[in-house]
Amino acid sequence: MKRALLLCITSTMLTACASGDDTGPVLVATPGMPSPELALQQSIDRVHAFMASMRERLDTPVVASRPLETTRPTDITGPRTPAQPAPLPAATNATPVVRRHEAAPLFGKGGGVWFAFGDGTPTIDCAPGDICIMRLAPGETAETSALTLSDTTNWHADLVRGTRGIHAGWAVAFAPGKDAHDAWVSLATNARTYRVALSARSPSMRLVAFTHSAGEPDAQPNLTPHNGQSGFATSAPDFRFVLSGDSPAWKPLRVYRDANRTFIQFPKTQVAASPRLAILAPAGAAARGYQAVGDSYVVDAPITEAVLTGDEPGSPTVRITYGEPR
């Protein structure tokens, strides 16, 4: 009798004990066990928090190396000596990649593009939304640690290895983001060193390979390296900017020029407010565009006047002027 009762009690964890009536399954709540739905939501929240904070931790040239300073509000009292505009940096610093001799592409059947390895610096065009493959020579292998990408914010590169048939060779896959500009990649294999310029232009070179010849160099030409995770060249920052107008929460902490670019640094987390940037001068700077990197807007030109406008009620505006406010 005791044994039958024990079996009956145990079976109620899944189904009702058969005692003459069929009451159906019994739901048992076990105290102390975590809810799988709650655990999943907490995991998703952690991922979202990580993605939101990742951009805040990306380096721009002076974030980690210089104390917060030098961009002046217009309410500073007392006399002030007008700033003399500094000469613009040399035009050779205007592009993020300085190339030696450009290798000439040869467009083959089926959309493939070929470069001669010893011809100079190849440029792979890959438009945002596409994936472009650079195939290595048969027998070449490489380590992931030997792959260097200058702009890991807006470009993604993976070393991949095929396993069957014609896909058994090694390759590098490139995927640009929507804000991608020029970048460069370097890869040292067991046979040679590839140094390739990347451009987010269209049409994309979806499949790239190289021809090789006797007497070719064992490495392609050097590309100008850049300091910092974001791939920006650094020089002596020029902080001679003045901020005027409203004072919203996202009002920039400072504005500066560095290596022929203009950096607008926002308070921590406020870059997410995404105020609209209108470049007023010089006239050609607006065509160069800008991107959000870390806690800053990065304009691909030295600007002299611009306006930031917020989306919140009242549309607060902040004017940026190089030198003295107008």
Coordinates of C-alpha atoms in Angstrom, one line a residue:
M1 CA 0.0 0.0 0.0
K2 CA 2.8 2.4 0.9
R3 CA 4.7 1.5 -2.3
A4 CA 1.6 2.1 -4.4
L5 CA 1.0 5.5 -2.7
L6 CA 4.6 6.6 -3.3
L7 CA 4.4 5.7 -7.0
C8 CA 1.1 7.6 -7.3
I9 CA 2.6 10.7 -5.7
T10 CA 5.7 10.6 -7.9
S11 CA 3.7 10.3 -11.1
T12 CA 1.7 13.4 -10.3
M13 CA 4.7 15.5 -11.3
L14 CA 3.8 14.7 -14.9
T15 CA 0.3 13.4 -14.9
A16 CA -2.5 13.0 -12.5
C17 CA -2.6 9.8 -10.4
A18 CA -5.1 7.4 -11.8
S19 CA -7.6 7.0 -9.0
G20 CA -10.7 6.4 -10.8
D21 CA -10.9 9.8 -12.5
D22 CA -8.8 11.3 -15.3
T23 CA -8.0 14.9 -14.3
G24 CA -5.3 15.6 -16.9
P25 CA -1.8 16.9 -16.6
V26 CA -0.8 18.7 -13.4
L27 CA 1.4 21.9 -13.7
V28 CA 4.1 21.9 -11.0
A29 CA 5.9 25.2 -10.1
T30 CA 9.4 24.5 -8.7
P31 CA 10.5 27.2 -6.3
G32 CA 14.0 28.5 -6.7
M33 CA 14.4 27.6 -10.4
P34 CA 15.1 30.7 -12.7
S35 CA 12.5 31.5 -15.4
P36 CA 13.9 30.7 -18.9
E37 CA 12.0 33.6 -20.4
L38 CA 13.5 36.0 -17.8
A39 CA 17.0 34.7 -18.4
L40 CA 16.6 35.1 -22.2
Q41 CA 15.4 38.7 -21.8
Q42 CA 18.3 39.5 -19.5
S43 CA 20.7 38.1 -22.0
I44 CA 19.2 40.2 -24.8
D45 CA 19.4 43.3 -22.6
R46 CA 23.1 42.7 -21.9
V47 CA 23.7 42.4 -25.7
H48 CA 21.9 45.7 -26.4
A49 CA 23.8 47.4 -23.6
F50 CA 27.1 46.2 -25.0
M51 CA 26.2 47.4 -28.5
A52 CA 25.1 50.8 -27.2
S53 CA 28.3 51.3 -25.2
M54 CA 30.7 49.9 -27.9
R55 CA 30.7 53.1 -30.0
E56 CA 31.4 55.2 -26.9
R57 CA 34.7 53.2 -26.4
L58 CA 36.1 53.7 -29.9
D59 CA 39.1 56.0 -30.0
T60 CA 39.4 59.3 -31.8
P61 CA 42.7 61.0 -31.9
V62 CA 42.7 63.0 -28.6
V63 CA 40.1 61.3 -26.5
A64 CA 42.5 59.2 -24.4
S65 CA 45.6 61.4 -24.8
R66 CA 44.5 64.9 -24.1
P67 CA 42.6 66.5 -21.2
L68 CA 39.3 68.1 -21.9
E69 CA 40.0 71.7 -22.9
T70 CA 40.1 74.4 -25.4
T71 CA 36.9 74.7 -27.3
R72 CA 35.6 78.1 -26.0
P73 CA 32.0 79.1 -25.4
T74 CA 31.1 82.6 -26.2
D75 CA 30.2 83.6 -22.6
I76 CA 33.8 83.8 -21.5
T77 CA 34.3 87.2 -19.9
G78 CA 37.3 89.5 -20.3
P79 CA 39.4 90.4 -23.3
R80 CA 40.4 87.7 -25.8
T81 CA 43.0 87.8 -28.5
P82 CA 41.6 86.8 -31.9
A83 CA 42.8 83.5 -33.1
Q84 CA 44.8 83.5 -36.3
P85 CA 43.6 80.7 -38.6
A86 CA 46.3 78.1 -39.0
P87 CA 47.3 77.0 -42.6
L88 CA 45.5 73.9 -43.7
P89 CA 47.5 70.7 -43.6
A90 CA 49.1 69.5 -46.8
A91 CA 46.7 68.0 -49.3
T92 CA 48.6 64.7 -49.2
N93 CA 47.0 64.0 -45.8
A94 CA 43.5 64.3 -47.2
T95 CA 42.9 60.6 -47.8
P96 CA 43.1 57.9 -45.2
V97 CA 45.3 55.7 -47.4
V98 CA 48.4 57.0 -49.2
R99 CA 49.2 54.6 -52.1
R100 CA 52.3 54.2 -54.1
H101 CA 51.7 52.8 -57.6
E102 CA 48.1 51.7 -58.3
A103 CA 47.8 48.2 -59.7
A104 CA 45.6 47.9 -62.8
P105 CA 42.6 45.6 -62.5
L106 CA 41.8 43.1 -65.2
F107 CA 38.1 42.2 -65.4
G108 CA 37.5 38.6 -66.3
K109 CA 34.5 36.5 -67.3
G110 CA 31.9 35.9 -64.6
G111 CA 32.6 39.1 -62.8
G112 CA 36.0 38.1 -61.4
V113 CA 38.8 40.7 -61.1
W114 CA 42.5 40.0 -61.3
F115 CA 45.5 41.9 -60.2
A116 CA 49.2 41.2 -60.9
F117 CA 50.7 40.8 -57.4
G118 CA 53.9 42.7 -58.2
D119 CA 52.1 45.5 -60.1
G120 CA 51.7 47.8 -57.2
T121 CA 48.8 48.5 -54.7
P122 CA 45.5 47.0 -55.6
T123 CA 42.3 48.7 -54.7
I124 CA 39.2 46.5 -54.0
D125 CA 35.9 48.3 -54.5
C126 CA 33.2 46.9 -52.3
A127 CA 29.9 48.8 -51.8
P128 CA 28.0 48.7 -48.5
G129 CA 25.7 45.7 -48.3
D130 CA 28.0 43.5 -50.4
I131 CA 30.5 40.9 -49.4
C132 CA 33.7 40.8 -51.5
I133 CA 36.2 37.9 -51.5
M134 CA 39.9 38.1 -52.0
R135 CA 41.3 34.7 -52.9
L136 CA 44.8 33.7 -51.9
A137 CA 47.1 31.6 -54.1
P138 CA 46.9 27.8 -53.9
G139 CA 48.9 26.5 -51.0
E140 CA 48.9 29.8 -49.1
T141 CA 47.8 29.7 -45.5
A142 CA 47.6 32.4 -42.8
E143 CA 46.7 33.1 -39.2
T144 CA 43.9 35.4 -38.1
S145 CA 46.4 37.4 -36.0
A146 CA 48.3 38.2 -39.3
L147 CA 45.2 40.1 -40.6
T148 CA 45.3 43.9 -39.9
L149 CA 42.4 46.2 -40.9
S150 CA 42.7 49.9 -40.5
D151 CA 39.0 50.7 -39.9
T152 CA 37.3 48.1 -37.7
T153 CA 34.4 50.4 -37.1
N154 CA 33.0 50.6 -40.6
W155 CA 34.7 47.5 -42.2
H156 CA 34.6 43.8 -41.3
A157 CA 37.2 41.3 -42.6
D158 CA 37.4 37.6 -42.0
L159 CA 40.0 35.0 -42.9
V160 CA 38.1 32.0 -44.3
R161 CA 39.1 28.6 -45.6
G162 CA 37.2 26.5 -48.1
T163 CA 37.1 22.8 -47.6
R164 CA 36.1 21.2 -50.9
G165 CA 36.9 21.4 -54.6
I166 CA 37.8 24.7 -56.1
H167 CA 36.8 26.4 -52.8
A168 CA 39.5 24.6 -50.8
G169 CA 41.9 27.6 -50.9
W170 CA 42.1 30.4 -48.3
A171 CA 40.5 33.7 -48.8
V172 CA 39.6 37.0 -47.1
A173 CA 36.0 38.2 -47.0
F174 CA 35.3 42.0 -46.7
A175 CA 32.0 43.6 -45.7
P176 CA 31.7 47.4 -45.5
G177 CA 29.2 49.1 -43.3
K178 CA 26.8 51.9 -44.4
D179 CA 29.3 54.6 -43.3
A180 CA 32.4 53.0 -44.7
H181 CA 35.0 55.1 -46.5
D182 CA 38.6 54.2 -47.7
A183 CA 40.6 51.8 -45.6
W184 CA 43.4 49.4 -45.9
V185 CA 44.1 45.8 -45.0
S186 CA 47.4 43.8 -44.6
L187 CA 47.8 40.1 -44.5
A188 CA 51.0 38.1 -44.1
T189 CA 50.7 34.5 -45.4
N190 CA 53.2 31.7 -45.4
A191 CA 54.4 32.9 -48.8
R192 CA 53.9 36.6 -49.2
T193 CA 52.4 39.8 -47.7
Y194 CA 49.3 41.4 -49.2
R195 CA 48.7 45.1 -48.7
V196 CA 45.4 46.1 -50.2
A197 CA 43.4 49.4 -50.3
L198 CA 39.7 49.2 -49.7
S199 CA 37.1 51.5 -51.2
A200 CA 33.4 51.6 -50.5
R201 CA 32.6 52.4 -54.2
S202 CA 30.2 50.7 -56.5
P203 CA 30.2 48.4 -58.5
S204 CA 31.7 45.9 -56.1
M205 CA 34.5 43.6 -57.0
R206 CA 32.9 40.5 -55.5
L207 CA 35.7 38.1 -56.4
V208 CA 39.3 39.2 -56.5
A209 CA 42.4 37.0 -57.3
F210 CA 46.0 37.6 -58.1
T211 CA 48.4 36.4 -60.9
H212 CA 52.0 35.7 -59.9
S213 CA 55.2 35.8 -62.0
A214 CA 58.9 34.9 -61.5
G215 CA 60.9 37.6 -59.8
E216 CA 58.0 39.4 -58.2
P217 CA 58.5 40.9 -54.8
D218 CA 57.4 39.0 -51.7
A219 CA 55.3 41.9 -50.4
Q220 CA 53.1 44.5 -52.0
P221 CA 54.0 48.2 -51.4
N222 CA 53.6 49.7 -47.9
L223 CA 50.5 51.7 -47.1
T224 CA 50.6 54.7 -44.7
P225 CA 49.6 53.3 -41.3
H226 CA 47.3 55.2 -38.9
N227 CA 47.2 55.4 -35.2
G228 CA 44.2 54.5 -33.2
Q229 CA 41.5 51.9 -33.5
S230 CA 39.5 54.0 -36.0
G231 CA 42.3 54.3 -38.5
F232 CA 42.7 58.1 -38.3
A233 CA 46.1 59.6 -38.9
T234 CA 47.2 62.0 -36.1
S235 CA 49.0 65.3 -36.1
A236 CA 49.0 68.3 -33.7
P237 CA 45.3 69.0 -32.9
D238 CA 44.0 72.5 -33.6
F239 CA 41.4 73.5 -31.0
R240 CA 40.7 77.0 -32.3
F241 CA 37.0 76.7 -32.5
V242 CA 34.2 78.6 -30.7
L243 CA 30.7 77.3 -29.8
S244 CA 27.7 79.7 -29.7
G245 CA 23.9 79.5 -29.5
D246 CA 21.9 77.1 -27.3
S247 CA 23.1 74.7 -24.7
P248 CA 21.3 71.4 -25.1
A249 CA 22.4 68.2 -23.3
W250 CA 24.3 67.1 -26.4
K251 CA 26.2 70.4 -26.9
P252 CA 29.8 69.4 -27.9
L253 CA 32.5 69.4 -25.4
R254 CA 35.1 70.5 -27.9
V255 CA 35.8 70.7 -31.6
Y256 CA 39.2 70.3 -33.2
R257 CA 41.1 69.7 -36.4
D258 CA 43.5 66.8 -36.8
A259 CA 45.1 65.5 -40.0
N260 CA 42.9 67.4 -42.4
R261 CA 39.7 66.3 -40.6
T262 CA 37.3 68.0 -38.1
F263 CA 36.3 66.2 -34.9
I264 CA 33.2 67.2 -33.0
Q265 CA 33.3 65.5 -29.6
F266 CA 30.0 65.1 -27.6
P267 CA 29.4 64.4 -23.9
K268 CA 29.4 60.7 -23.1
T269 CA 26.3 58.9 -24.6
Q270 CA 25.0 62.2 -26.1
V271 CA 26.2 61.3 -29.6
A272 CA 23.2 59.0 -29.7
A273 CA 21.0 62.2 -29.8
S274 CA 22.3 62.5 -33.5
P275 CA 21.8 66.2 -34.0
R276 CA 21.8 67.2 -37.7
L277 CA 25.1 68.8 -38.9
A278 CA 25.0 71.4 -41.6
I279 CA 28.4 72.5 -42.9
L280 CA 28.3 76.1 -44.0
A281 CA 32.0 76.8 -44.9
P282 CA 34.1 76.1 -46.8
A283 CA 31.6 75.4 -49.6
G284 CA 33.3 72.1 -50.7
A285 CA 33.5 70.6 -47.3
A286 CA 29.8 69.6 -47.1
A287 CA 30.3 67.2 -50.1
R288 CA 32.9 65.2 -48.2
G289 CA 30.3 64.0 -45.6
Y290 CA 30.8 62.9 -42.0
Q291 CA 30.4 59.8 -39.9
A292 CA 29.8 59.1 -36.2
V293 CA 32.8 57.4 -34.6
G294 CA 32.8 56.8 -30.8
D295 CA 31.6 59.9 -29.1
S296 CA 32.4 62.2 -32.1
Y297 CA 31.3 63.3 -35.5
V298 CA 34.2 63.1 -37.9
V299 CA 34.1 65.4 -41.0
D300 CA 36.4 64.4 -43.8
A301 CA 37.5 68.0 -44.3
P302 CA 38.8 71.0 -42.2
I303 CA 35.6 73.1 -41.7
T304 CA 35.4 76.8 -40.7
E305 CA 31.7 77.1 -39.9
A306 CA 28.9 74.7 -39.2
V307 CA 25.5 74.4 -37.3
L308 CA 24.2 71.5 -35.2
T309 CA 20.4 71.2 -34.9
G310 CA 18.6 68.9 -32.5
D311 CA 15.4 67.0 -33.0
E312 CA 13.9 67.8 -29.6
P313 CA 11.2 70.4 -29.1
G314 CA 12.4 73.9 -29.9
S315 CA 15.1 72.5 -32.3
P316 CA 18.1 73.9 -30.3
T317 CA 21.0 74.9 -32.4
V318 CA 24.7 75.2 -31.7
R319 CA 27.0 77.1 -34.1
I320 CA 30.6 76.1 -34.6
T321 CA 33.0 78.7 -35.8
Y322 CA 36.8 78.5 -36.5
G323 CA 38.5 81.5 -34.9
E324 CA 36.2 84.2 -33.6
P325 CA 32.3 83.9 -33.7
R326 CA 30.6 86.0 -36.4

